[in-house]
C-alpha positions as a printed NumPy array, in Angstrom:
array([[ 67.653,  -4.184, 120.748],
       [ 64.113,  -3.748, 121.352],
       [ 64.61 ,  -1.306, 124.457],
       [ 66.985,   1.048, 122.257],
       [ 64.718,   1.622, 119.551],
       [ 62.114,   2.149, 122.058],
       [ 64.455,   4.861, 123.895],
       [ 65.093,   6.323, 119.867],
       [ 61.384,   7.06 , 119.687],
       [ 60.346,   8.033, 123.129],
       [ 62.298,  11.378, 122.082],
       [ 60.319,  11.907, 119.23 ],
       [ 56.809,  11.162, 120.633],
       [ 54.759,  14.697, 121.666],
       [ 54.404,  15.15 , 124.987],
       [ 50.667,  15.53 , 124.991],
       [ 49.219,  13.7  , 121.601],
       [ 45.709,  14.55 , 120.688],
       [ 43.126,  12.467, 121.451],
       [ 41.077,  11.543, 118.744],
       [ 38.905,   9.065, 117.798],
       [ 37.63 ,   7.287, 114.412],
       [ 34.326,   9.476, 113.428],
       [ 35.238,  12.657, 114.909],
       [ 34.673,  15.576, 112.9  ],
       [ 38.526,  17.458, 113.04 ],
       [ 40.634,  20.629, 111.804],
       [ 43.895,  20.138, 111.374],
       [ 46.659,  22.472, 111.069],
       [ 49.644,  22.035, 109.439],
       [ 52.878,  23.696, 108.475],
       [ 53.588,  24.226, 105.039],
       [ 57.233,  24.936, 104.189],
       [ 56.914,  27.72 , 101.072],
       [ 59.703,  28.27 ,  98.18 ],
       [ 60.6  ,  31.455,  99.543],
       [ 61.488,  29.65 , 103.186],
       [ 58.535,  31.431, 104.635],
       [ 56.053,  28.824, 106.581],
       [ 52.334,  29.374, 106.867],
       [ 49.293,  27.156, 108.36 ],
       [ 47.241,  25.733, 106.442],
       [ 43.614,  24.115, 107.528],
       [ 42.365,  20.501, 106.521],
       [ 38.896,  20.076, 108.452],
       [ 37.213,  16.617, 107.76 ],
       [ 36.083,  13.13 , 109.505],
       [ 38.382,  10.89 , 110.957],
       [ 38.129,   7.241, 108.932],
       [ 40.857,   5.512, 110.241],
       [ 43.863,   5.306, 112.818],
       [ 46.497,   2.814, 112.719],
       [ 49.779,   2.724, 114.016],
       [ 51.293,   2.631, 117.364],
       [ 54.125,   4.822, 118.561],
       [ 56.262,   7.517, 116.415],
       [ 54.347,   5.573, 113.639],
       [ 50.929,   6.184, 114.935],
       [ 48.447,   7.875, 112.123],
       [ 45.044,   9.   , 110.916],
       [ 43.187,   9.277, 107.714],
       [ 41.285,  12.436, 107.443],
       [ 37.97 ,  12.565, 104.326],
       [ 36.545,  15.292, 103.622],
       [ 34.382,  16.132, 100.136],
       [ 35.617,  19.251,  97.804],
       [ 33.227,  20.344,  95.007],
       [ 31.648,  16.792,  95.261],
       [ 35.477,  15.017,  95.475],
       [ 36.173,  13.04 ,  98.253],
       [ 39.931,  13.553,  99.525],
       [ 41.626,  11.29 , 101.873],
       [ 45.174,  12.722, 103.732],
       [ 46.956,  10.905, 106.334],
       [ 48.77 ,  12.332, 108.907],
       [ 51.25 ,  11.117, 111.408],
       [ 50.156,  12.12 , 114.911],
       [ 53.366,  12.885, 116.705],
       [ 54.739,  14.572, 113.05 ],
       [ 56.376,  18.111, 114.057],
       [ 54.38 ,  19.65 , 110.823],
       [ 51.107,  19.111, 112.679],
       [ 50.738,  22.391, 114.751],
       [ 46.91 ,  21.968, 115.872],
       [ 44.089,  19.206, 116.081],
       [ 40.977,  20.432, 116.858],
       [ 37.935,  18.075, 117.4  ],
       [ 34.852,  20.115, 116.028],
       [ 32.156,  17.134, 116.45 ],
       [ 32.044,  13.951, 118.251],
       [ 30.657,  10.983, 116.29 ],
       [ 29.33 ,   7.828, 117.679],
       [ 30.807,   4.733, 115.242],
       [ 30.571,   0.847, 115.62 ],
       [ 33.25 ,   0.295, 113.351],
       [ 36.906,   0.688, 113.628],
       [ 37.753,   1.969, 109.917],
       [ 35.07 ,   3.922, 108.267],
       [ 36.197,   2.903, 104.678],
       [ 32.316,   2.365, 103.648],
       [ 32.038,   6.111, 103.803],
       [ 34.001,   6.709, 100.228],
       [ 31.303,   5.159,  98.524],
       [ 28.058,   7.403,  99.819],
       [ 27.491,  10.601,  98.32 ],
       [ 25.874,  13.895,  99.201],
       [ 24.943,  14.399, 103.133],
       [ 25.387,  11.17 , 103.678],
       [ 28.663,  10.359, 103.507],
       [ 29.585,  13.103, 106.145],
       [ 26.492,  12.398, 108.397],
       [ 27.524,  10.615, 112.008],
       [ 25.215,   9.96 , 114.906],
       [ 26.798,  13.135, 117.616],
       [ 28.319,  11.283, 120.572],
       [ 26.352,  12.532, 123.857],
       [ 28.936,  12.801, 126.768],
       [ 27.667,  13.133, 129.739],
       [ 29.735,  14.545, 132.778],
       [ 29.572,  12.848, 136.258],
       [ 27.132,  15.904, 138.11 ],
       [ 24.707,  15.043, 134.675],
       [ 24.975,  11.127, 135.553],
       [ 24.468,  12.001, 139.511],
       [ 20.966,  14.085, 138.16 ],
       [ 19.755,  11.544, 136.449],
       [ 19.749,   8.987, 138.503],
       [ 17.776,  10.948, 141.005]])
């Protein structure tokens, strides 16, 4: 029983998920279905808090603050509504969910340490 669900879901799965991590800095763009049956994109740019999930049920909680709001969305990462995720900054977390974020206010509850990734010619040079 196990193997046939896991057959079910392997044809909804994306062929090349995004891959994001908890503290990156993201845009996200999505597929809204108008009244008229027109679609349009529509942006939501803010930092990754959370993923959870495994599979077709695999997600991520986007925060971002709006006119000193904070507002969380979730999204499913293999969801066919998701056209785009693009990673705008890196951040560098020790924690798995960043939940302690919703209370901080101002500059501070956006501000991340910017992951430094060094490629394997930079590593070479330094070791020199």
């Amino acid at each position: 029983m196990n193997q046939l669900i896991k057959d079910i879901e392997s044809k909804h799965l994306k062929a090349e998920p995004p891959v994001i991590r908890v503290g990156d800095t993201v845009k996200v763009e999505t597929i809204i279905q108008e009244a008229s049956g027109k679609e349009r994109s529509q942006h939501f740019e803010g930092l990754i808090i959370a993923k959870a999930g495994t599979g077709v049920n695999e997600t991520f909680r986007v925060r971002r603050i709006f006119q000193g709001i904070g507002i969380e969305r979730t999204f499913l990462v293999h969801s066919p509504k998701i056209r785009a995720v693009k990673i705008i900054r890196s951040g560098r977390t020790r924690r798995a969910k960043l939940y302690f974020l919703r209370s901080r206010i101002g500059t501070k509850a956006t501000r991340l340490r910017n992951l430094q990734v060094q490629t394997t010619q930079e590593k070479s040079n330094s070791a020199d």
